XYZ file of C-alpha atoms in Angstrom:
559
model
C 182.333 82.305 98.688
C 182.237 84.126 95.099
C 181.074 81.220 93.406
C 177.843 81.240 96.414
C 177.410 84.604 95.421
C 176.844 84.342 92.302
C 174.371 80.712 92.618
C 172.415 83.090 94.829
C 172.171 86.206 92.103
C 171.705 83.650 89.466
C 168.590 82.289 91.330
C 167.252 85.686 92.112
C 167.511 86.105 88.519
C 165.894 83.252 88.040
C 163.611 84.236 90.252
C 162.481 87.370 88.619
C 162.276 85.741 85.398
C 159.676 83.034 86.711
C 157.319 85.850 88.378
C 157.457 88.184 84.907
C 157.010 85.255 83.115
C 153.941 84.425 85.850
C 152.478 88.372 85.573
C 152.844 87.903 82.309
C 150.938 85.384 81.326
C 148.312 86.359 84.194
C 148.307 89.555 82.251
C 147.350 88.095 78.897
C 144.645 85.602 80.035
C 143.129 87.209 83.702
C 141.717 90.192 84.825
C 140.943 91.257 87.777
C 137.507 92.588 89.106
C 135.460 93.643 91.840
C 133.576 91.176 93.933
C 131.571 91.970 96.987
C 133.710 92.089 100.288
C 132.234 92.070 103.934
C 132.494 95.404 106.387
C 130.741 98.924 105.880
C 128.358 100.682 107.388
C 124.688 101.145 105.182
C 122.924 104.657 106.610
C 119.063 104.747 105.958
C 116.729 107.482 106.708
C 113.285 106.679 107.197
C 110.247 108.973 107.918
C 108.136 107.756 111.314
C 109.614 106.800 114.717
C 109.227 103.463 115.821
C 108.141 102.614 119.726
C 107.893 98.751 120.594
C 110.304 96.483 118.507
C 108.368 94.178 118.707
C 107.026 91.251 115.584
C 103.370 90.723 117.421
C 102.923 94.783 117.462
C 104.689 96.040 114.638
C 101.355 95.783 112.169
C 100.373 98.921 113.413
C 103.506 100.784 112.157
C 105.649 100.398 108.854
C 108.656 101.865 110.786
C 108.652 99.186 113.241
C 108.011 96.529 110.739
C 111.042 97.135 108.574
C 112.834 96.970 111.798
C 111.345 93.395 112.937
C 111.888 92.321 109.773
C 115.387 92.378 110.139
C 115.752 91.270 113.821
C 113.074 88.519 113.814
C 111.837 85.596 111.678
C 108.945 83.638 111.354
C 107.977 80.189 110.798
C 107.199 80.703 107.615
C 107.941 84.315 105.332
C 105.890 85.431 102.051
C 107.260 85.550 98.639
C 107.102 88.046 96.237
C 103.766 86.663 94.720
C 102.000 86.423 97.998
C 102.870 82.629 98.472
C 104.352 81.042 101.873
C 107.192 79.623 102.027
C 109.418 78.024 104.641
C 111.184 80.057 106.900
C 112.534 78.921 110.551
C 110.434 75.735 109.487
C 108.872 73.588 107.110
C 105.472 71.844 106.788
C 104.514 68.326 106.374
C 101.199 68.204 103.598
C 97.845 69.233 105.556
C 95.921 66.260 106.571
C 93.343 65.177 103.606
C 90.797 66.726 105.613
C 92.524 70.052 105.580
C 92.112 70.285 109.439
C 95.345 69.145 110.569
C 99.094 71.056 110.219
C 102.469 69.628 111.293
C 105.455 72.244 111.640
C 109.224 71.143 111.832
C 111.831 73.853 113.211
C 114.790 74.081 111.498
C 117.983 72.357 114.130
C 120.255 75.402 113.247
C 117.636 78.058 114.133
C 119.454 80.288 117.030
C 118.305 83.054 119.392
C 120.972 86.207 118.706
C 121.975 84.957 122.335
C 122.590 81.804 120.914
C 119.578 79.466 122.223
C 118.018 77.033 120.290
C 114.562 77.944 118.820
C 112.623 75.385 119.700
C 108.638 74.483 119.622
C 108.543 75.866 123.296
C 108.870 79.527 121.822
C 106.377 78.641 118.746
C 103.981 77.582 121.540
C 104.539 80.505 123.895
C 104.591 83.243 120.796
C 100.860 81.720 119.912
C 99.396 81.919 123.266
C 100.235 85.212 123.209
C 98.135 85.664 120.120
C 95.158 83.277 121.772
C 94.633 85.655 124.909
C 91.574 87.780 124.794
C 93.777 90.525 126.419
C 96.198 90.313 122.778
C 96.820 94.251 122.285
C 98.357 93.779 118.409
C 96.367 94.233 115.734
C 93.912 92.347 113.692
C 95.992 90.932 110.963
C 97.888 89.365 113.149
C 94.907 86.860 113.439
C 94.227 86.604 116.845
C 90.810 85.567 115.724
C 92.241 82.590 113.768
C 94.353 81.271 116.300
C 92.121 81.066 119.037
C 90.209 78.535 117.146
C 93.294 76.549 116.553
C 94.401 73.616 118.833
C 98.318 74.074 119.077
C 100.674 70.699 120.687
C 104.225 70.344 121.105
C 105.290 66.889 119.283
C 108.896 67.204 120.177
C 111.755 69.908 120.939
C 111.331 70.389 117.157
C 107.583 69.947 116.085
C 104.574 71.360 117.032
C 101.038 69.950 115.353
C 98.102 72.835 114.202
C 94.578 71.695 114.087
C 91.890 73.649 112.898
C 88.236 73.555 114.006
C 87.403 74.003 109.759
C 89.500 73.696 106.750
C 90.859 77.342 105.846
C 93.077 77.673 102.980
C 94.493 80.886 103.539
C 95.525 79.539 107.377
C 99.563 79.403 106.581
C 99.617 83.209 105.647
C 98.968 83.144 110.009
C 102.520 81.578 110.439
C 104.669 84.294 109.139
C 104.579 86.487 112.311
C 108.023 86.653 113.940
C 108.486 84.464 116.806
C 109.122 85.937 120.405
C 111.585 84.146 122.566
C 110.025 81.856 125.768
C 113.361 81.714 127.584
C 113.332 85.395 127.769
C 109.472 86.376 128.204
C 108.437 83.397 130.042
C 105.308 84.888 132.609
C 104.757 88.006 130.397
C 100.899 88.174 129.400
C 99.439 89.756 126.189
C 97.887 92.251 128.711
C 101.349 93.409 129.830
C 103.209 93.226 125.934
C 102.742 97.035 125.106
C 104.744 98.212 128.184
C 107.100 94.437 128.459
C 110.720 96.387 128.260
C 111.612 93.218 125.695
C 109.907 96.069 123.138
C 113.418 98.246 123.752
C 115.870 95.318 124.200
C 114.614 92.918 121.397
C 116.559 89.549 121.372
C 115.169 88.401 117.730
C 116.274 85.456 115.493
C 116.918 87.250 112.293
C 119.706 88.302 109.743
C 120.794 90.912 112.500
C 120.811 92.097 116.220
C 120.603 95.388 117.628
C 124.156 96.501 118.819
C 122.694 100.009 119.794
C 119.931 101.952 119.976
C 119.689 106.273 120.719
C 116.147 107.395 122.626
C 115.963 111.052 122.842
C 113.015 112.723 125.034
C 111.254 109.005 124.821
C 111.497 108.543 121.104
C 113.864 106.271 119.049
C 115.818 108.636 117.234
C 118.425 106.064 115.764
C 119.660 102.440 116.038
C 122.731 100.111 115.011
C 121.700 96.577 113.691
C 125.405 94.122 113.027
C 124.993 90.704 111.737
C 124.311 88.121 113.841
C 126.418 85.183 114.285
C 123.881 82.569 115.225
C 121.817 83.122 111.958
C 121.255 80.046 109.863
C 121.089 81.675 106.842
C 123.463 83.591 104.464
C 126.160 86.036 106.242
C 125.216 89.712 105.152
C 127.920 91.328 103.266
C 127.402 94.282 105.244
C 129.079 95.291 108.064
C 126.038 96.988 110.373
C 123.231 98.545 108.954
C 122.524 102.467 110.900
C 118.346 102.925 110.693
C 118.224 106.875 111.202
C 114.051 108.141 112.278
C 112.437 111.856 110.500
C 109.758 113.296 111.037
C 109.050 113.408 107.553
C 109.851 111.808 104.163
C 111.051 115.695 103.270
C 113.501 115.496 106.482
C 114.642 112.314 104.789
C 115.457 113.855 101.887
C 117.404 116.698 103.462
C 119.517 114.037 105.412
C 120.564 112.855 102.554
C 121.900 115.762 100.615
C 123.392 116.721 103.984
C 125.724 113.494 103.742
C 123.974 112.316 107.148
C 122.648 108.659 105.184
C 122.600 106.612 102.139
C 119.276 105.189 101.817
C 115.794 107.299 101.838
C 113.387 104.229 102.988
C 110.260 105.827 100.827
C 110.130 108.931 97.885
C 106.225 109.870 97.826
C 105.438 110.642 94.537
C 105.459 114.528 95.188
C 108.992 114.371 96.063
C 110.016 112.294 93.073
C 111.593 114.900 91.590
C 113.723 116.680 93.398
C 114.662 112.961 94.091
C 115.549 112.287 90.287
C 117.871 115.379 90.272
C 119.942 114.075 92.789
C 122.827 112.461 90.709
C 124.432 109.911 92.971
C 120.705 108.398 94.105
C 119.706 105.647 92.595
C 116.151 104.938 92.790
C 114.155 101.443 92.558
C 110.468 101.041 92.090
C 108.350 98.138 93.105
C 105.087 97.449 93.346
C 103.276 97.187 96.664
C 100.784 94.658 97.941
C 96.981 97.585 97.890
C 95.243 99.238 95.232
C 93.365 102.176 94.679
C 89.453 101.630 93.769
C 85.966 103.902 93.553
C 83.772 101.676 95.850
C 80.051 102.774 94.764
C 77.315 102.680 97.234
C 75.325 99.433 95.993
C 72.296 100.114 98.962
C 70.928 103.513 98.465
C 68.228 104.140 97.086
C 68.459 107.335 96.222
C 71.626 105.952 93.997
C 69.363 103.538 91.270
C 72.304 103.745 88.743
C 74.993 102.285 90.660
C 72.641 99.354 90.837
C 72.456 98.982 87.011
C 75.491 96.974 85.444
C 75.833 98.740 82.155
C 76.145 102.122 84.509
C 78.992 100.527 86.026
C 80.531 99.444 83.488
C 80.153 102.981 81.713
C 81.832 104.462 84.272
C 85.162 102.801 84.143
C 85.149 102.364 80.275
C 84.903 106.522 80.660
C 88.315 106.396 82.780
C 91.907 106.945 81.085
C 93.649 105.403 84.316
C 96.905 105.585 82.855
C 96.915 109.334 82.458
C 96.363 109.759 85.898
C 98.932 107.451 86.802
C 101.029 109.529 84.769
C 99.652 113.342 85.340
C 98.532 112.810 88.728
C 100.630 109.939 90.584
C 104.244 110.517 88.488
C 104.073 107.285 87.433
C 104.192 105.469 90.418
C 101.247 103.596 89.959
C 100.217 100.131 87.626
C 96.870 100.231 86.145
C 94.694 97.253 87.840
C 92.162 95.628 86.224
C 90.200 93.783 89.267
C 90.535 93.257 93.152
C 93.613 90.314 93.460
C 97.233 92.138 92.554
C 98.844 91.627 89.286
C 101.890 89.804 91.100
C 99.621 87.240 93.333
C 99.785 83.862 92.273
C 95.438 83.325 91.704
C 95.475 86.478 89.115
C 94.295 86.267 85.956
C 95.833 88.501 83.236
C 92.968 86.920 81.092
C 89.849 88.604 82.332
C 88.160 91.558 80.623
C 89.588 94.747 80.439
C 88.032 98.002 80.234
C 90.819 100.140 77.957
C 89.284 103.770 77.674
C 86.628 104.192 75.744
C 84.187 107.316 75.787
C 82.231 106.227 73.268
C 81.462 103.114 73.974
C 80.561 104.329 78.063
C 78.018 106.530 76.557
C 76.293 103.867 73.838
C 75.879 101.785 77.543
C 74.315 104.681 79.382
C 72.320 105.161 76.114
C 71.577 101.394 76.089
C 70.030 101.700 79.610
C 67.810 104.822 79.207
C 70.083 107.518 80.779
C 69.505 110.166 78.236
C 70.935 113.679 77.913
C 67.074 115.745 78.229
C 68.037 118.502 75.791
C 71.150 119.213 73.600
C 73.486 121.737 75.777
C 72.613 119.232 79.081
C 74.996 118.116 80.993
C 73.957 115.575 83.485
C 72.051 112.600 82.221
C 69.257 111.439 83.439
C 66.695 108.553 83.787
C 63.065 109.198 85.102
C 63.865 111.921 87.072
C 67.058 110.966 88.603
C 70.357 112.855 87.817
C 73.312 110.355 87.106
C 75.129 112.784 89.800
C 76.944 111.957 92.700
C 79.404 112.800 95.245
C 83.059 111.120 95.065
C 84.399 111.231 98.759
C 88.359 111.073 99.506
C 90.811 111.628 102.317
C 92.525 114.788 101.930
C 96.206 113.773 101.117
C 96.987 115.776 97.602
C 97.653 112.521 95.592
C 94.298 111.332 96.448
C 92.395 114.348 96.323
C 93.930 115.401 92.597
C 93.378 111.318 91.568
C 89.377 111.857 92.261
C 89.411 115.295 90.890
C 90.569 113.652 87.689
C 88.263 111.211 87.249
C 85.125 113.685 88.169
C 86.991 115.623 84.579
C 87.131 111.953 83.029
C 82.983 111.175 83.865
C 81.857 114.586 83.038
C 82.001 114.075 79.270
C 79.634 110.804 79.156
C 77.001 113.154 81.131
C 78.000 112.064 84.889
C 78.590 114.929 87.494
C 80.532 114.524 89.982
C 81.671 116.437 93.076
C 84.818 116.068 94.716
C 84.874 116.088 98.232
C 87.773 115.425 100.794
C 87.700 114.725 104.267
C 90.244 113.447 106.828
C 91.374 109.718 106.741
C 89.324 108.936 110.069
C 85.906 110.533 108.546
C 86.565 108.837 105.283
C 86.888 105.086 107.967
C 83.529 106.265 109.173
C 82.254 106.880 105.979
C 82.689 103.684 105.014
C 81.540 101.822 108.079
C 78.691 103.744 108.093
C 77.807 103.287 104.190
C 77.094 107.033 104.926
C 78.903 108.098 101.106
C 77.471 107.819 97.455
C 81.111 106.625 96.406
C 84.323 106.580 97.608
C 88.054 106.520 96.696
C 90.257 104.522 98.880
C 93.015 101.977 98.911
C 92.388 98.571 99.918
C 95.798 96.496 101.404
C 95.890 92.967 99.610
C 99.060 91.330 101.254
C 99.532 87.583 100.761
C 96.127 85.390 100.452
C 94.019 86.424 97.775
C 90.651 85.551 99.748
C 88.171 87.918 99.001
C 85.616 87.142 101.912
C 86.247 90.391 103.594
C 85.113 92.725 100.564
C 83.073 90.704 98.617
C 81.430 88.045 100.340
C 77.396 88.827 100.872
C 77.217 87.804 104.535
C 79.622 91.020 105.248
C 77.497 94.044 103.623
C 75.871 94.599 107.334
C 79.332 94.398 109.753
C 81.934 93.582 107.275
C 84.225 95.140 104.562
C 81.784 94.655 101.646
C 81.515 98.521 101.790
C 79.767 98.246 98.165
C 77.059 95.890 99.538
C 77.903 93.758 96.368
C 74.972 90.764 97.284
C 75.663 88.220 94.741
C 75.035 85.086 95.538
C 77.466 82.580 93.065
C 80.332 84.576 93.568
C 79.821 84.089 97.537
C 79.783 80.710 96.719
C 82.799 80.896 95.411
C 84.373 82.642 98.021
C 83.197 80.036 100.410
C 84.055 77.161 97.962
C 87.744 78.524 98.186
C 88.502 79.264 101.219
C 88.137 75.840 102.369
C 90.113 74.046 99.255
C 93.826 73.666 100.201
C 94.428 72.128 96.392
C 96.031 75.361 95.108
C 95.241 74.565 91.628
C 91.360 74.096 92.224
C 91.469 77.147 94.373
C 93.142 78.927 91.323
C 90.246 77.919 88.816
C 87.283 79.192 91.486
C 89.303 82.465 91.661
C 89.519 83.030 87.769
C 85.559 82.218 87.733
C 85.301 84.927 90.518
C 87.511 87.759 88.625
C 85.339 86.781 85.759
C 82.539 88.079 87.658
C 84.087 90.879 89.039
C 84.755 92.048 85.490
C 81.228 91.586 84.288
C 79.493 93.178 87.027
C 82.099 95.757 87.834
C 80.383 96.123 91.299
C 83.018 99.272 92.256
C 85.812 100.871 90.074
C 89.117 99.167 90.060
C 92.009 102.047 89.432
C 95.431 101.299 90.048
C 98.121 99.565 91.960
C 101.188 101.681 93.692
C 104.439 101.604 93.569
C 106.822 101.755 96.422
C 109.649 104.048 95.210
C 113.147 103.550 97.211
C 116.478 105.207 96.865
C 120.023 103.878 97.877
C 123.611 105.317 97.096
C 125.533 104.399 94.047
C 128.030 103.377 96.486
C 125.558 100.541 98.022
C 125.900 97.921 95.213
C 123.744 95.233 94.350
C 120.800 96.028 95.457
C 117.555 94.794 94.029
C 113.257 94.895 94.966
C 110.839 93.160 93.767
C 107.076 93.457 94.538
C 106.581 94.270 98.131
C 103.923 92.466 100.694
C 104.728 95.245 103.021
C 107.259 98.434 102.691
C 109.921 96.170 104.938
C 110.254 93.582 102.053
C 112.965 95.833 100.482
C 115.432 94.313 103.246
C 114.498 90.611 100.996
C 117.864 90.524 99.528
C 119.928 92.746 102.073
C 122.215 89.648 102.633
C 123.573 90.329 98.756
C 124.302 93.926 99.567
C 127.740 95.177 99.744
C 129.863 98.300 100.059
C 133.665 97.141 100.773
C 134.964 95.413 97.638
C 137.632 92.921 96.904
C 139.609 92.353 94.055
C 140.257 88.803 92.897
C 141.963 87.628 89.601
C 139.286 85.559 87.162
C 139.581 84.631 83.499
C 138.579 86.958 80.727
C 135.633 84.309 80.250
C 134.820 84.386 83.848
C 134.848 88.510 83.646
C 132.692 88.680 80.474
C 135.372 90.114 78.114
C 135.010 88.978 74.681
């Protein structure tokens, strides 16, 4: 028995030795680190209420598109640069003629109640879009679709054609599907009151677990990860989307420990933002940018019709200081109408860097002369180069067109400032009842210009500036129906050429989206946003709950 004894000491000796011997030598060549776990609960506060969570509505609210874009998926999603991509499907090439599209679903795609996506819900999701009585709004692209001839090839497929070749036609296919086997009868008449809008079954990265309505209005909501999702399992646990009134009650919830995330920081709240130690802020840029459109059609306005006036007036403008003075930063100085991060831009065209001098040798050049040494205002037989500069009355824009009246004055232009409400300044503009104008013009995705530029849409369109100039409407037309990417490319570098020759309005700036998200919410990263909800792009990599593994001091960086 003593000799047992001691075999079993001697082994847990032995024993002991082994597993210092083991920590040892783990000691000397491992380390152990962090690595992202799975659990936790990520708080956001976001200003705005949303009302229908719904994909074919939520265009006409930010609020309810960050939340569709995290319970439903498209066929097809934009990248940061404006390009599609695949989503719940990929494409086959477009026919050689451009007029014909084939679509194949993804076989893991799942309903959060675990149904198969199928080409029956594509189908149903579009007819929605085709009726007459479709209550959404226009960039969903009702317009588009009902000239489009949808089939069902198999459980799987469904087959596009188009009545013309239009290039920018797959930025229509990123809208978030709606579920047939749960909306089957419903008519677009009947979508704004379908009660689908406050029990959404989606196909996204998460479901809705629960959701508070106080007096009629969403007040909060619990998203968890859903099982059936095809792609990459969210490190996070459930994500908690708290609703303010405002982006300063946003701000307040977070000092007050209530959430973790602030979903926008206007620039005007930037700093008190920055003095908030455990915040961590991220800046990206968004997919609009600011420009002076000039009045091209009155008459009583002859020197926005001359070129070298134009021009003048932006080589007068130090953008850059009021991006700095006036919008805290949160702005990128633009040199034309397609966004630095969109796949057709061209870095390469002209660029007007300030330049008083030079502004006034062109107004000099063209006959606007000051009449008499202490003048002011040039002028050119018997027209004043002054005009009014009409804005909505939000501070940021207001004190951005109150800078650049300062920045025209010294070349001899006279400006007046005048603000109005952002539904006078819409019927300024559809009116052409304004001598300029400073707005912000939303660029998501497709860089066709037809809207703005084209010469067949001065009358009833978007070309507010009644630009009429015939080659570059060529091509516009030219490119919108070539679906080679690299010829469309090279018409769209001739047409940003043009832009920066004639300067037919006053490119400014491009903002930025400014975001801010615990230290405690790791890994988190933006890029350039299509739309505000595009911060959730990378969600999946988020994490809170950590785990410790053991890795080699290569593996952990060490030297």
């Amino acid at each position: 028995m003593t000799r047992h004894i001691r075999w079993q000491i001697l082994l847990i000796l032995l024993g002991v030795v082994l597993v210092g011997i083991l920590l040892a030598y783990l000691a000397i060549n491992y380390t152990t680190v962090l690595r992202p776990g799975y659990g936790g609960t990520y708080v956001e506060g976001i200003a705005g209420f949303p009302h229908r969570l719904n994909p074919l509505l939520s265009g006409y609210d930010d609020v309810e598109r960050d939340v569709c874009a995290l319970l439903f998926s498209g066929l097809t999603r934009m990248n940061a640069s404006g390009e599609v991509e695949p989503n719940l499907a990929q494409w086959d090439p477009p026919s050689p003629d451009g007029l014909t599209y084939i679509f194949r679903l993804r076989q893991d795609a799942r309903w959060h109640d675990g149904t198969p996506v199928t080409a029956d819900d594509v189908i149903f999701t579009i007819g929605l879009l085709q009726d007459p009585k479709f209550p959404g709004p226009p960039e969903m692209g009702a317009n588009v679709w009902r000239t489009v001839k949808v089939e069902k090839i198999s459980n799987l497929a469904v087959r596009f054609t188009l009545a013309e070749p239009y290039a920018p036609f797959l930025d229509y296919t990123t809208f978030g599907l709606l579920p047939e086997h749960l909306l089957e009868g419903t008519r677009a008449a009947n979508l704004l009151t379908e009660p689908f809008n406050l029990q959404p079954v989606g196909n996204g990265p998460f479901q809705l677990e629960e959701i508070e309505v106080e007096e009629g209005t969403i007040t909060s909501m619990v998203l968890k990860p859903s099982t059936h999702y095809y792609g990459p399992q969210p490190h996070l646990g459930r994500i908690q989307l708290r609703f303010y009134p405002t982006h300063q009650a946003a701000i307040n919830a977070y000092e007050a420990g209530e959430v973790e995330g602030i979903a926008q920081i206007p620039a005007t709240d930037l700093p008190r933002a920055k003095a908030l130690p455990t915040l961590n802020l991220f800046s990206a840029q968004t997919a609009e940018y600011g420009i002076v459109i000039l009045n091209l059609n009155r008459d009583d306005l002859p020197f926005f019709q001359e070129t070298e006036v134009r021009q003048a007036l932006l080589y007068a403008l130090d953008r850059q200081r009021i991006v700095d003075q006036v919008l805290a930063g949160q702005a990128l100085v633009t040199h034309g109408p397609l966004l630095p991060d969109n796949w057709a831009h061209d870095d390469g065209i002209r660029h007007y860097e300030h330049d008083p001098e030079k502004a006034s040798a062109l107004l000099e050049e063209a006959d606007w002369k000051l009449p008499y040494a202490s003048a002011t205002t040039r002028r050119k037989d018997g027209t004043l180069l002054s005009f009014t500069l009409l804005t909505s009355s939000e501070p940021e824009r207001v004190g951005v067109a109150e800078m650049l009246a300062e920045q025209w004055a010294p070349i001899g232009a006279t400006v007046t400032v005048e603000a109005a409400s952002p539904a006078e300044v819409r019927e300024a503009l559809e009116t052409r009842n304004f001598d300029a104008i400073l707005i912000h013009i939303a660029a998501p995705g497709d860089p066709d210009p037809y809207p703005f530029w084209h010469q067949e849409q001065i009358e009833n369109g978007q070309n507010y500036a009644g630009f009429n100039h015939r080659h570059m409407s060529e091509i516009i037309e030219q490119a919108r129906v070539t679906v080679n990417p690299e010829r469309r490319r090279q018409l769209y570098d001739e047409f940003q050429e043009i832009f920066a020759q004639e300067v037919p309005s006053i490119p400014l700036y491009v903002p930025t989206y400014t975001y801010g998200v615990d230290e405690r919410i790791h890994d988190v990263q933006i890029g350039p946003l299509v739309y505000p909800s595009d911060r959730f792009r990378t969600i999946a990599a988020w994490w809170i709950v950590p785990r410790r593994v053991f890795v080699s001091e290569a593996e952990a960086g060490l030297p």
